[in-house]
Short mmCIF file of C-alpha atoms in Angstrom, two decimals:
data_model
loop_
_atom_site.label_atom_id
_atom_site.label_comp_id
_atom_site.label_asym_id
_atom_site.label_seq_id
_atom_site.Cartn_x
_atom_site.Cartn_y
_atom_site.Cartn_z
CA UNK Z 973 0.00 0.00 0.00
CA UNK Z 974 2.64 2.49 0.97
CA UNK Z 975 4.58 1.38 -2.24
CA UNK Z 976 1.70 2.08 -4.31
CA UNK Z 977 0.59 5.30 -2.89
CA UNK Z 978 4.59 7.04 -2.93
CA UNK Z 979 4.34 6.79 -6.46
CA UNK Z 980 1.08 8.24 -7.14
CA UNK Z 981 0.88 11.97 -8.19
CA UNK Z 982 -2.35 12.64 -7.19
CA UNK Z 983 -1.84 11.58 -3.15
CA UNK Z 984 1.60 13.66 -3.13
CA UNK Z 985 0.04 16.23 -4.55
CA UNK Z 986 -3.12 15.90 -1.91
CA UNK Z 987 -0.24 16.40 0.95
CA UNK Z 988 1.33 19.51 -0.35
CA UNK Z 989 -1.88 21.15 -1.56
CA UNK Z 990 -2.84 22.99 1.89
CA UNK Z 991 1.20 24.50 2.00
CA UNK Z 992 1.61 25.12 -1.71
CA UNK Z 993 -1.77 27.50 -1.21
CA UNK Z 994 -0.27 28.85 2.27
CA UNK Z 995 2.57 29.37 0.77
CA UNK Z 996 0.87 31.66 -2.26
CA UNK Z 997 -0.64 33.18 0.72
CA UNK Z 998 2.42 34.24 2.55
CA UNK Z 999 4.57 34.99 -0.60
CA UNK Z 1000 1.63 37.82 -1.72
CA UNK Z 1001 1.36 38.51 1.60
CA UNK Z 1002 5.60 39.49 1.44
CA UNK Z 1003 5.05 41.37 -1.70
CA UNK Z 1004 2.21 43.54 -0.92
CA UNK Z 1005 -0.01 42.08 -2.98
CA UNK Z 1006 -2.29 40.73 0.01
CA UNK Z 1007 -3.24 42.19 3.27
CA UNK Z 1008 -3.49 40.26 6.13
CA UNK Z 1009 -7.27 40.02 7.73
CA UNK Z 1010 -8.89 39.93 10.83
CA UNK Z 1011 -10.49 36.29 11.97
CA UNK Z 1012 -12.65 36.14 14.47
CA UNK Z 1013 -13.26 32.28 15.86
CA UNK Z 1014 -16.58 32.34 17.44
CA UNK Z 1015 -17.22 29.28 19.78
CA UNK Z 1016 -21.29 28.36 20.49
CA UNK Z 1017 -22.86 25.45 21.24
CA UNK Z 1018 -20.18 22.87 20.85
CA UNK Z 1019 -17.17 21.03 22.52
CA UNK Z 1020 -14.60 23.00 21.41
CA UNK Z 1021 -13.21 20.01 19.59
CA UNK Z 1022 -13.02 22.16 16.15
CA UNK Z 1023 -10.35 24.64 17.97
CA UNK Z 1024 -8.70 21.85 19.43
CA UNK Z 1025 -8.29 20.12 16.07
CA UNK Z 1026 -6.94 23.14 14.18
CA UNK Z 1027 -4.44 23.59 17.16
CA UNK Z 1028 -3.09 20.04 15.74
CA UNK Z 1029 -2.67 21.15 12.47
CA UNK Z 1030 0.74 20.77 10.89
CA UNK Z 1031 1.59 21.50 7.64
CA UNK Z 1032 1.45 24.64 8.75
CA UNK Z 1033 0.94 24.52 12.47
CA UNK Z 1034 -1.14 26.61 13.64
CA UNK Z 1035 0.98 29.38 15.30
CA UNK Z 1036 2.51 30.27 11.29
CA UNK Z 1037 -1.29 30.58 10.57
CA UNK Z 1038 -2.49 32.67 13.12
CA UNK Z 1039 1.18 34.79 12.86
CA UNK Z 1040 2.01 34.81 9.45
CA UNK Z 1041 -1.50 34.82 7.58
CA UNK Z 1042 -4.46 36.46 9.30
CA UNK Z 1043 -4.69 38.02 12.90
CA UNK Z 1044 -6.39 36.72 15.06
CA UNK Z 1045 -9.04 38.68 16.66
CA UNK Z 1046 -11.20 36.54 18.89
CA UNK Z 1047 -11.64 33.20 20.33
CA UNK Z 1048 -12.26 32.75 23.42
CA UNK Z 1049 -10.69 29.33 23.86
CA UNK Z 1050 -7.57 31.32 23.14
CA UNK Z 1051 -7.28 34.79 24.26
CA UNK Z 1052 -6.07 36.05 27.93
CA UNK Z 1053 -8.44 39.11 28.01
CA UNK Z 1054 -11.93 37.71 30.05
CA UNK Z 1055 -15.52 39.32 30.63
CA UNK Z 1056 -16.00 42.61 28.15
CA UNK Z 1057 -12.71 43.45 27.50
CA UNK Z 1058 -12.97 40.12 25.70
CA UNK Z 1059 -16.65 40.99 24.03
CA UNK Z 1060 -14.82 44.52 23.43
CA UNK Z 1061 -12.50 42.96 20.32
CA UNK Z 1062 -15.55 41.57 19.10
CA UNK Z 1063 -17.77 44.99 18.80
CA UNK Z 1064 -14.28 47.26 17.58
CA UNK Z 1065 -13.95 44.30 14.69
CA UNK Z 1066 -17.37 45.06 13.20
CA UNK Z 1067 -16.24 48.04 11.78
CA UNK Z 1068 -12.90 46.26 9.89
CA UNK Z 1069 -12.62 43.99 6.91
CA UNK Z 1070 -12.73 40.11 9.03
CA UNK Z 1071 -12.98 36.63 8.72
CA UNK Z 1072 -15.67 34.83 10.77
CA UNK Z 1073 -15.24 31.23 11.63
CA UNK Z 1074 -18.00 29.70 13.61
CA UNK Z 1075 -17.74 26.27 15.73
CA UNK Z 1076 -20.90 24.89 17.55
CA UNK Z 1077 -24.29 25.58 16.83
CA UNK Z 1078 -26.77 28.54 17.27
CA UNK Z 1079 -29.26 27.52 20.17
CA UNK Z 1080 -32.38 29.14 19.52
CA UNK Z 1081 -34.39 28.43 22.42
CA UNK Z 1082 -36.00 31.69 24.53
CA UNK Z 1083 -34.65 33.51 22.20
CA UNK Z 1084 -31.09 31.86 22.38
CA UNK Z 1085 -30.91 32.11 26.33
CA UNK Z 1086 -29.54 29.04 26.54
CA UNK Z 1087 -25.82 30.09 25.39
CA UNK Z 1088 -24.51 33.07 26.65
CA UNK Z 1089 -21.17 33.82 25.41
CA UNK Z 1090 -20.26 36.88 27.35
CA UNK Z 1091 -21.68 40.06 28.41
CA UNK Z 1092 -21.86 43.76 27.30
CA UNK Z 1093 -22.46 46.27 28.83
CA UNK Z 1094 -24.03 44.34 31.28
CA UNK Z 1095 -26.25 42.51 29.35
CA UNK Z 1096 -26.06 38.92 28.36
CA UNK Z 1097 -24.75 38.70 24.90
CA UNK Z 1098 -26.51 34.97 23.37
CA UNK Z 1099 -24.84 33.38 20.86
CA UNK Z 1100 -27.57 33.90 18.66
CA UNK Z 1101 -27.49 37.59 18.85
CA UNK Z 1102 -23.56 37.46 18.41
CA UNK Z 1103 -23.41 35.40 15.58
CA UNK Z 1104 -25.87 37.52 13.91
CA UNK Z 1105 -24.49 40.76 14.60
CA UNK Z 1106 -21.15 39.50 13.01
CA UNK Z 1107 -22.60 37.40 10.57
CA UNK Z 1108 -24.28 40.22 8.68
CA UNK Z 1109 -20.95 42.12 8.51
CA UNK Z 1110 -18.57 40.12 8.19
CA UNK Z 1111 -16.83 39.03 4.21
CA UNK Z 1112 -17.31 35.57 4.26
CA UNK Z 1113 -18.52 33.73 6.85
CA UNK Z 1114 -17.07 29.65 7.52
CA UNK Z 1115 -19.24 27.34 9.48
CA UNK Z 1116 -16.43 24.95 10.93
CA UNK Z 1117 -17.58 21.32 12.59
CA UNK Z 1118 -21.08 19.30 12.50
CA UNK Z 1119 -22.55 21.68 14.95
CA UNK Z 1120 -22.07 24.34 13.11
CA UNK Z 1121 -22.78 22.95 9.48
CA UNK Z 1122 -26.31 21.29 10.24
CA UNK Z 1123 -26.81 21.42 13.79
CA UNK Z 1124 -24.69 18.06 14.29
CA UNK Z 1125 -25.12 16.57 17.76
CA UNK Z 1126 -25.65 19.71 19.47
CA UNK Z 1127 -28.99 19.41 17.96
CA UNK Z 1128 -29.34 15.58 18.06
CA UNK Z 1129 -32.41 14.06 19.34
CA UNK Z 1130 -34.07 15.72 21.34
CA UNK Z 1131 -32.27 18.83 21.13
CA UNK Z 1132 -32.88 20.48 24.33
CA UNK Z 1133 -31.83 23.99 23.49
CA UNK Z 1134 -32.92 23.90 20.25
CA UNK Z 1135 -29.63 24.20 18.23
CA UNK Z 1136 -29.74 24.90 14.32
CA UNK Z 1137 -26.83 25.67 12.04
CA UNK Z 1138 -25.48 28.80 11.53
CA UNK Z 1139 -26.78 29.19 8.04
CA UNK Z 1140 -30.47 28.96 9.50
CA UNK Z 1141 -30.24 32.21 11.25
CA UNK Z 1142 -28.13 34.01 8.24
CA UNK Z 1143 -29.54 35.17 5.21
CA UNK Z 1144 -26.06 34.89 3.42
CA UNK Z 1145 -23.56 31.96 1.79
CA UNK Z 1146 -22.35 30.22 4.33
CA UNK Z 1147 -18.97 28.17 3.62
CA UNK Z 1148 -19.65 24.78 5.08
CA UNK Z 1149 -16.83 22.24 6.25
CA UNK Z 1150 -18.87 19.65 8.36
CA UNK Z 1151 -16.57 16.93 10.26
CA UNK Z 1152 -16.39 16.02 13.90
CA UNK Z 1153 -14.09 17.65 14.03
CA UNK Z 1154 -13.07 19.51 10.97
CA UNK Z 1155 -9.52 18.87 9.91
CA UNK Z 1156 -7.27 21.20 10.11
CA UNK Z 1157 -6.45 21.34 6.69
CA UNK Z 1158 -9.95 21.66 5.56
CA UNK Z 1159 -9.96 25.09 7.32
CA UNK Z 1160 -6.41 26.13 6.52
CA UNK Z 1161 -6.98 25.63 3.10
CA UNK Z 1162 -10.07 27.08 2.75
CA UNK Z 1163 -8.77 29.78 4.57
CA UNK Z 1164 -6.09 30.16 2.09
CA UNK Z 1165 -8.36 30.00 -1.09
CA UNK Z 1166 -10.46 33.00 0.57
CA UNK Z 1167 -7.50 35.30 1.35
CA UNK Z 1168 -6.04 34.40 -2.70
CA UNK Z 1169 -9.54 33.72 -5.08
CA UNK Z 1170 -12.13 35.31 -2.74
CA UNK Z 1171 -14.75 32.57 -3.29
CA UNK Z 1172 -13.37 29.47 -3.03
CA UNK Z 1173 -15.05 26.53 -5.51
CA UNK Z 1174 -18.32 25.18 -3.50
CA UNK Z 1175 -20.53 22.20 -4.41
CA UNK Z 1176 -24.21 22.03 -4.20
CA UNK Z 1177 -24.27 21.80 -0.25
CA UNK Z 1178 -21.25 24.73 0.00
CA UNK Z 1179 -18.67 22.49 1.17
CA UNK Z 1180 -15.35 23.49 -0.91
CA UNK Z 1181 -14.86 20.58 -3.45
CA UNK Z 1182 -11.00 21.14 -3.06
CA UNK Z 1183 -11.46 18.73 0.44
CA UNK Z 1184 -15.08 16.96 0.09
CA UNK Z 1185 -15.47 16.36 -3.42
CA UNK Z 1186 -14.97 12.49 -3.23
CA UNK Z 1187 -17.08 9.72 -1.07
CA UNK Z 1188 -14.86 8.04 1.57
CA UNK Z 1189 -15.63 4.75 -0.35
CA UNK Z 1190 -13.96 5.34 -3.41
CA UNK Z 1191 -10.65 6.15 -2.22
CA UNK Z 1192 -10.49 3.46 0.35
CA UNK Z 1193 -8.04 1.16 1.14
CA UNK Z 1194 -10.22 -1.22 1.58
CA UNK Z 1195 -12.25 -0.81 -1.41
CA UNK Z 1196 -10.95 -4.05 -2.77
CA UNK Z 1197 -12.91 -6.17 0.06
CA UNK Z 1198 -16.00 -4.66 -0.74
CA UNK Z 1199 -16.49 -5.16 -4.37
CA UNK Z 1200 -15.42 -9.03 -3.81
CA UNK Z 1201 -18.03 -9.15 -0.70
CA UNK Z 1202 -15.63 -9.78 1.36
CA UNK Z 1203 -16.90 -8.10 4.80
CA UNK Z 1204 -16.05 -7.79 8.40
CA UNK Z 1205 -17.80 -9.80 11.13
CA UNK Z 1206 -16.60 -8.16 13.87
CA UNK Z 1207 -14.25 -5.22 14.93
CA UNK Z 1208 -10.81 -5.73 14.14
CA UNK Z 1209 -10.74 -7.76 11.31
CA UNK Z 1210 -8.78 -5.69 8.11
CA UNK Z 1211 -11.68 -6.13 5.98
CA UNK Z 1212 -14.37 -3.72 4.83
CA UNK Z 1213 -16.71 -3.02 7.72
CA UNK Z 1214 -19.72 -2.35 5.12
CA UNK Z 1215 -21.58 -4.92 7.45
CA UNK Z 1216 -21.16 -3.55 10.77
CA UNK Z 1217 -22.31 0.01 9.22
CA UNK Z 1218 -19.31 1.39 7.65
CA UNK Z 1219 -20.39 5.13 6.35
CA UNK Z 1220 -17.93 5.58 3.75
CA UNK Z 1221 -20.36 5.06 0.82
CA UNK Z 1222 -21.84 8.12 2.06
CA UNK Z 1223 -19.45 10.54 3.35
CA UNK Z 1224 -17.75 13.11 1.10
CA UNK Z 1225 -14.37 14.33 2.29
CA UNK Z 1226 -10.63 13.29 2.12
CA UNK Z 1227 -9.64 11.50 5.26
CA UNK Z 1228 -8.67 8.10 3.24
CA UNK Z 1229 -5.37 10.21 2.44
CA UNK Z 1230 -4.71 13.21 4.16
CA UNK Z 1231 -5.09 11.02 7.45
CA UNK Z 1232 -5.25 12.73 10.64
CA UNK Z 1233 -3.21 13.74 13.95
CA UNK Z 1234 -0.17 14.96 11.12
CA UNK Z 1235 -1.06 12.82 8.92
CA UNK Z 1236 -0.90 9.21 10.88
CA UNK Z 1237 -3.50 7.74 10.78
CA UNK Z 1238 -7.64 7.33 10.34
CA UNK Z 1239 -11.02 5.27 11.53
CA UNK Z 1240 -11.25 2.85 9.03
CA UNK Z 1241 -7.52 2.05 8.80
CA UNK Z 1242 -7.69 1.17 12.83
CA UNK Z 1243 -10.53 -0.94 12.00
CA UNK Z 1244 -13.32 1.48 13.09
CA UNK Z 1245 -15.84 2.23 10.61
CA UNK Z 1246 -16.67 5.72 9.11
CA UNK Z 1247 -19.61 7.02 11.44
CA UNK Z 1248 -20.24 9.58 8.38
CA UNK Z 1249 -19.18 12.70 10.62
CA UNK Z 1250 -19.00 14.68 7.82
CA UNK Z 1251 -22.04 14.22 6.31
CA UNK Z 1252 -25.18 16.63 6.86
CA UNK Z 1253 -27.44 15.36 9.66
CA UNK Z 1254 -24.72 13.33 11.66
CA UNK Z 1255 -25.24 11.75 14.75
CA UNK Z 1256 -28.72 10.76 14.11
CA UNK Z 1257 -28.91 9.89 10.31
CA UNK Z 1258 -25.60 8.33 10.57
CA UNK Z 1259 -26.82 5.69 13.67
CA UNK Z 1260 -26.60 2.92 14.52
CA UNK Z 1261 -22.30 3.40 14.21
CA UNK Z 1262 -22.06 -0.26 15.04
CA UNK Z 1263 -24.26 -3.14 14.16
CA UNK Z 1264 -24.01 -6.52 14.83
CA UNK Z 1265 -26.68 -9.34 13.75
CA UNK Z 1266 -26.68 -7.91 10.14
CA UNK Z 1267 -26.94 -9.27 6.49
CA UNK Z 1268 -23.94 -12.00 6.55
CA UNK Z 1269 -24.44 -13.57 3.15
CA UNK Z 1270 -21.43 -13.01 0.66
CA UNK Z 1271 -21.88 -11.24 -2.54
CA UNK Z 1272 -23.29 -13.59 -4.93
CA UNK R 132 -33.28 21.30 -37.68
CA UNK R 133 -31.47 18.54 -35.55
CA UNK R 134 -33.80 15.95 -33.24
CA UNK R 135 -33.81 16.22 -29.64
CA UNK R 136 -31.88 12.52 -30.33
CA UNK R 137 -28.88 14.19 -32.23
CA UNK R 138 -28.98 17.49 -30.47
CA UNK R 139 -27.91 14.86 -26.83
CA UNK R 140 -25.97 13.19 -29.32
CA UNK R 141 -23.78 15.98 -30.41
CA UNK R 142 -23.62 17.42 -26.48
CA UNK R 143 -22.40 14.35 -25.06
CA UNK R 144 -19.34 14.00 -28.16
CA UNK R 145 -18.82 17.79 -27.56
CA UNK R 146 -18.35 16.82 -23.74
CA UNK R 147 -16.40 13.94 -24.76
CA UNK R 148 -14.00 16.09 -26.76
CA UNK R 149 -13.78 18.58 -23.87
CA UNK R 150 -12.45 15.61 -21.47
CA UNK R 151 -9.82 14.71 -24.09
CA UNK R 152 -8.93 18.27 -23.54
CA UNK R 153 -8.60 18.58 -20.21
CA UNK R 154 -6.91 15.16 -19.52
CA UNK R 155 -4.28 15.95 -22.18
CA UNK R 156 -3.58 18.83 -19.77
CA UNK R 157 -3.34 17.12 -17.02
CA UNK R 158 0.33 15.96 -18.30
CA UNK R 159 1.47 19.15 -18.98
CA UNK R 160 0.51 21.47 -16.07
CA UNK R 161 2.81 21.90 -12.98
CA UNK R 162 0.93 23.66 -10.64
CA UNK R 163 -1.19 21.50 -8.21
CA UNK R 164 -3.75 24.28 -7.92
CA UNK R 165 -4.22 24.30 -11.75
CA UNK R 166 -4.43 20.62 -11.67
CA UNK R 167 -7.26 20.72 -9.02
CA UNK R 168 -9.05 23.40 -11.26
CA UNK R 169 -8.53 20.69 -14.63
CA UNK R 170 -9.85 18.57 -12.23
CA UNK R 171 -12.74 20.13 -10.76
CA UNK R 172 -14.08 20.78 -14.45
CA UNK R 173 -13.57 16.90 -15.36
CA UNK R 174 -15.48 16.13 -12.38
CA UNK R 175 -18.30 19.05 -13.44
CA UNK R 176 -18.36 16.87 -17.22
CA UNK R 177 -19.11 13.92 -15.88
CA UNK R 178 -21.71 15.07 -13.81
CA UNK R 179 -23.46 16.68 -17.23
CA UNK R 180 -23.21 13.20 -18.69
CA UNK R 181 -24.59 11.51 -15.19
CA UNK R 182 -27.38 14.26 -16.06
CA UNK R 183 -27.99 12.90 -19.47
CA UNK R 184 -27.73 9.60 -18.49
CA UNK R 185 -30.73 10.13 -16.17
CA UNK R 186 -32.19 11.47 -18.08
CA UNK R 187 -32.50 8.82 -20.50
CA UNK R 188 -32.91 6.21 -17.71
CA UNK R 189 -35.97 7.99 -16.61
CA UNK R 190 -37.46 6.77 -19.55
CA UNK R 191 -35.94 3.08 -19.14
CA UNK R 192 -36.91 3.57 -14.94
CA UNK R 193 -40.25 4.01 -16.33
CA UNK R 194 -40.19 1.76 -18.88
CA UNK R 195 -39.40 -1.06 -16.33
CA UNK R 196 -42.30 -0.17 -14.25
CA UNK R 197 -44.22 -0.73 -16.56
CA UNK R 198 -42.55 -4.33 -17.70
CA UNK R 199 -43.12 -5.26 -13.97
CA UNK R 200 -46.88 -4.76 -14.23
CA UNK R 201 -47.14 -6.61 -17.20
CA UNK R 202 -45.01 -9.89 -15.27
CA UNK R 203 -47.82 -12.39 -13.93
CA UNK R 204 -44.70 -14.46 -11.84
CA UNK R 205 -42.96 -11.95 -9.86
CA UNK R 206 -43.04 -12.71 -6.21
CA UNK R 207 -46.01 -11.05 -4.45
CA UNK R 208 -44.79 -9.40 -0.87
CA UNK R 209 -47.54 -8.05 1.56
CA UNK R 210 -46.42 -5.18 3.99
CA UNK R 211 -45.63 -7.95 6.79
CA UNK R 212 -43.68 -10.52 4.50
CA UNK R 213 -41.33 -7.59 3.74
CA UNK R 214 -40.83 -6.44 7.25
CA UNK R 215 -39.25 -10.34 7.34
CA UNK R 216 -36.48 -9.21 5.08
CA UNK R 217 -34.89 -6.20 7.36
CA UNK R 218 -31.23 -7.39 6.88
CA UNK R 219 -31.10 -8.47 10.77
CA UNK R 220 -29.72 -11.68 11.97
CA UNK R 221 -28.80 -12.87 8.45
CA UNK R 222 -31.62 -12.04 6.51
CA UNK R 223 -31.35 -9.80 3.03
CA UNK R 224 -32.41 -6.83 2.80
CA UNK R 225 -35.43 -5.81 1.24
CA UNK R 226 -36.94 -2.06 0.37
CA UNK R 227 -40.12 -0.75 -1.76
CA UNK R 228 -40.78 2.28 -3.85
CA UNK R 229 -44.33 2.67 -5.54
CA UNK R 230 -45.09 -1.12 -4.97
CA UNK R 231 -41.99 -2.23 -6.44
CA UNK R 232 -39.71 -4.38 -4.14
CA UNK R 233 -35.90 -3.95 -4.29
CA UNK R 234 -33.00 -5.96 -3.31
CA UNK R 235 -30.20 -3.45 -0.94
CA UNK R 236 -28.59 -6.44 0.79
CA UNK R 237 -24.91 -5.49 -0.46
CA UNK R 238 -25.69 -1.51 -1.56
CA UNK R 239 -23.13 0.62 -0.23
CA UNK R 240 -25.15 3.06 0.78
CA UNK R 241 -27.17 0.63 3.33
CA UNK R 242 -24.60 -0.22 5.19
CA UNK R 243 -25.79 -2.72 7.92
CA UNK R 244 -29.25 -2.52 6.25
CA UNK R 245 -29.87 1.36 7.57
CA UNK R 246 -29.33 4.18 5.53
CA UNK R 247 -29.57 7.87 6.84
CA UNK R 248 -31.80 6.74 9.50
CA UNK R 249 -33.87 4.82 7.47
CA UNK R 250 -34.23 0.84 8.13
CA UNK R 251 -34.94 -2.30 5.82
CA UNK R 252 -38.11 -4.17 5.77
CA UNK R 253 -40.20 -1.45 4.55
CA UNK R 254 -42.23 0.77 2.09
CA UNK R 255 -40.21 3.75 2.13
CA UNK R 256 -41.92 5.27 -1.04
CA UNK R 257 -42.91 8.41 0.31
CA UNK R 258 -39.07 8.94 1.87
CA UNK R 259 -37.40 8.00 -1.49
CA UNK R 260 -39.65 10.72 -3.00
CA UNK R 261 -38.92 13.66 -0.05
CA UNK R 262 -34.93 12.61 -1.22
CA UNK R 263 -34.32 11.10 -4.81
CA UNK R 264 -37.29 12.25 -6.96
CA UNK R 265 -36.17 12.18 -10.19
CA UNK R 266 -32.73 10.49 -9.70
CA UNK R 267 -32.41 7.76 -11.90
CA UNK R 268 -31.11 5.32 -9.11
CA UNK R 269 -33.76 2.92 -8.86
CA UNK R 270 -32.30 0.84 -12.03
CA UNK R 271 -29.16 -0.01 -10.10
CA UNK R 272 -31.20 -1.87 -7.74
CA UNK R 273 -32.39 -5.79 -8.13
CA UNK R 274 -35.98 -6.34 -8.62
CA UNK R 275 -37.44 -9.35 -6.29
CA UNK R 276 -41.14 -8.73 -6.67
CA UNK R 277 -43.98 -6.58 -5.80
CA UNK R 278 -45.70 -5.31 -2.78
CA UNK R 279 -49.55 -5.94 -2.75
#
């Protein structure tokens, strides 16, 4: 497998295509040509898990991003500055040319009560009335993560504070790149095509087709098991896990070889199947992850 | 003035040509980015001839509707014999749409007999309808009879 995939163009050129645009970035950026822009990184209702994720990134970590590319306005994962000193960079940005990158979902419920974020001027500030506020001003806004894509399991069954995407309470495009969590390189590169071409190429569902034009399936190592019905019976074995409810054949996105944690490593290849994380209406569409008891009989 | 026949005809060589093209590119250009681009328009090809496709196996979708009314053998499944074939425990995996019965067992896209939610063993008509209306997917499928 390794021999195969060192000599074929299209994986290498998968692993360099996140630096070669970075790279654009930063040599525009040198010249003049291209001005560095604000980015705000809201958080909502989430686990934080998209932030931690891009602080994994690699190829470029995510200190040459946040240095070298855009500044970093906002997240409050991040920052040292607390209570409205914090919400403070958030108002002075509206008035700038920014970025705004949004992780969890919007909870909608009494009137979006249910996640406050901060406070100004002594008032609660929801998440629903911040992400509006910025989302109408902002240049292009970049849902990041399940939550904020469709919902994702912040609004799983039965949704207790009534979570929706972000694109349900904007009337504007929304960039999309679901995943739980999104990969760093999704964002970085995405990131990269914004700051260079403006719009970066979307498909039908705004995800950019540079990282989720291709199902899981048909780049899988694995692939080979499945069209000889050769399946799985339990976890562990090395074959295609199609029976115990492998999502693959209905996820769109890259992870068969851009791998993850720098590039080690992913689900299927450590004989967990694809729970479809990255496809629109994860967790509950995408259950049961596991099944047992299933169809057993080999293709015919 | 050309038939709607040669005027698909001449669109899908023109398309044809246009992927010659683009994959003769492919060799030459350096730049990965420019590569990606060759490639995104490929994919965006293809997915006009998918188009076409469909739309000619719209008319052969139809066209084996209709064959299946005319069949006086094909298996006869009422609402409880195909809950019997949810893909549990060994069993295949059976599915209708508008009374026809269809055979998922090893789709990919019903992975342990479920897709998006969705379980074997049922009429699922109205669903298919609410997601694939006028996707020419059907035809992939086996036949294995009809629900009454």
């Amino acid at each position: 497998m390794d021999g195969l995939l060192s000599v074929c163009h299209g994986y290498e050129a998968k692993q360099r295509i996140v630096r070669n645009l970075i790279d654009k970035v930063m040599d525009e950026i040198n010249e003049g040509t291209l001005l560095k822009k604000n980015l705000i990184w809201l958080e909502l209702t989430g686990c934080s898990g998209n932030i931690i994720s891009l602080l994994n990134g690699a190829n470029p970590d995510f200190k040459y991003l946040m240095t070298k590319m855009a500044n970093l306005v906002y997240s409050n994962s991040l920052m040292t500055a607390e209570g409205e000193d914090a919400v403070s960079h958030l108002v002075n940005v509206m008035n700038t040319d920014f970025i705004l990158a949004v992780e969890g979902a919007v909870a909608t419920k009494n009137n979006g009560l249910y996640n406050v974020i901060g406070k100004w001027r002594g008032e609660p500030l929801t998440a629903l009335k911040a992400v509006k506020m910025l989302g109408e001003k902002a240049q292009h806004v970049m849902a990041i993560g399940a939550c904020a894509t469709h919902g994702g399991v912040s609004a799983a069954h039965p949704n207790p504070a009534k979570c929706v995407s972000v694109q349900s309470v904007l009337k504007r495009k929304v960039i999309k790149l679901p995943g739980c969590p999104c990969h760093p390189d999704w964002f970085m590169g995405t990131l990269a095509e914004i700051l260079l071409y403006d719009a970066p190429k979307l498909d039908a569902k705004d995800r950019p087709v540079l990282f989720y034009s291709t199902l899981i399936h048909d780049r899988c190592p694995r692939r080979s098991f499945f069209d000889k019905g050769i399946f799985a019976k339990k976890l562990g074995d090395h074959t295609c896990m199609f029976k115990l409810g492998c999502r693959g054949p209905v996820t769109r996105t890259d992870c068969p070889v851009r791998q993850w944690n720098k590039y080690v490593n992913w689900p299927v290849e450590d004989d967990t199947p694809c729970i479809g994380c990255a496809q629109f209406g994860f967790p509950d569409l995408m259950e049961p992850f596991i099944s047992y008891d299933t169809t057993r009989k080999e293709r015919e | 003035m050309p038939t709607q026949k040669e005027m698909i005809c001449m669109r899908m060589n023109q398309i044809v040509r246009e992927l010659n093209d683009n994959t003769n590119c492919m060799y030459w250009v350096q730049s990965h980015y420019s590569r990606y681009v060759l490639l995104n328009q490929i994919k965006s090809k293809i997915e006009e001839l998918h188009f076409i496709n469909n739309l000619i196996c719209i008319e052969n979708e139809q066209m084996l509707r209709d064959r299946l009314q005319e069949l006086p053998n094909q298996r006869e499944f009422t609402l409880a014999e195909l809950a019997e074939y949810d893909g549990k425990n060994s069993r295949p995996a059976y599915v209708s749409v508008e009374q026809i019965v269809y055979d998922v067992t090893n789709n990919a896209t019903w992975a342990a007999a479920t897709h998006f939610g969705l379980s074997a063993g049922k009429d699922l008509t109205n669903e298919f309808n609410a997601c694939h209306e006028g996707q020419a997917i059907l035809n992939k499928l086996k036949v294995v009879g009809k629900l009454v």
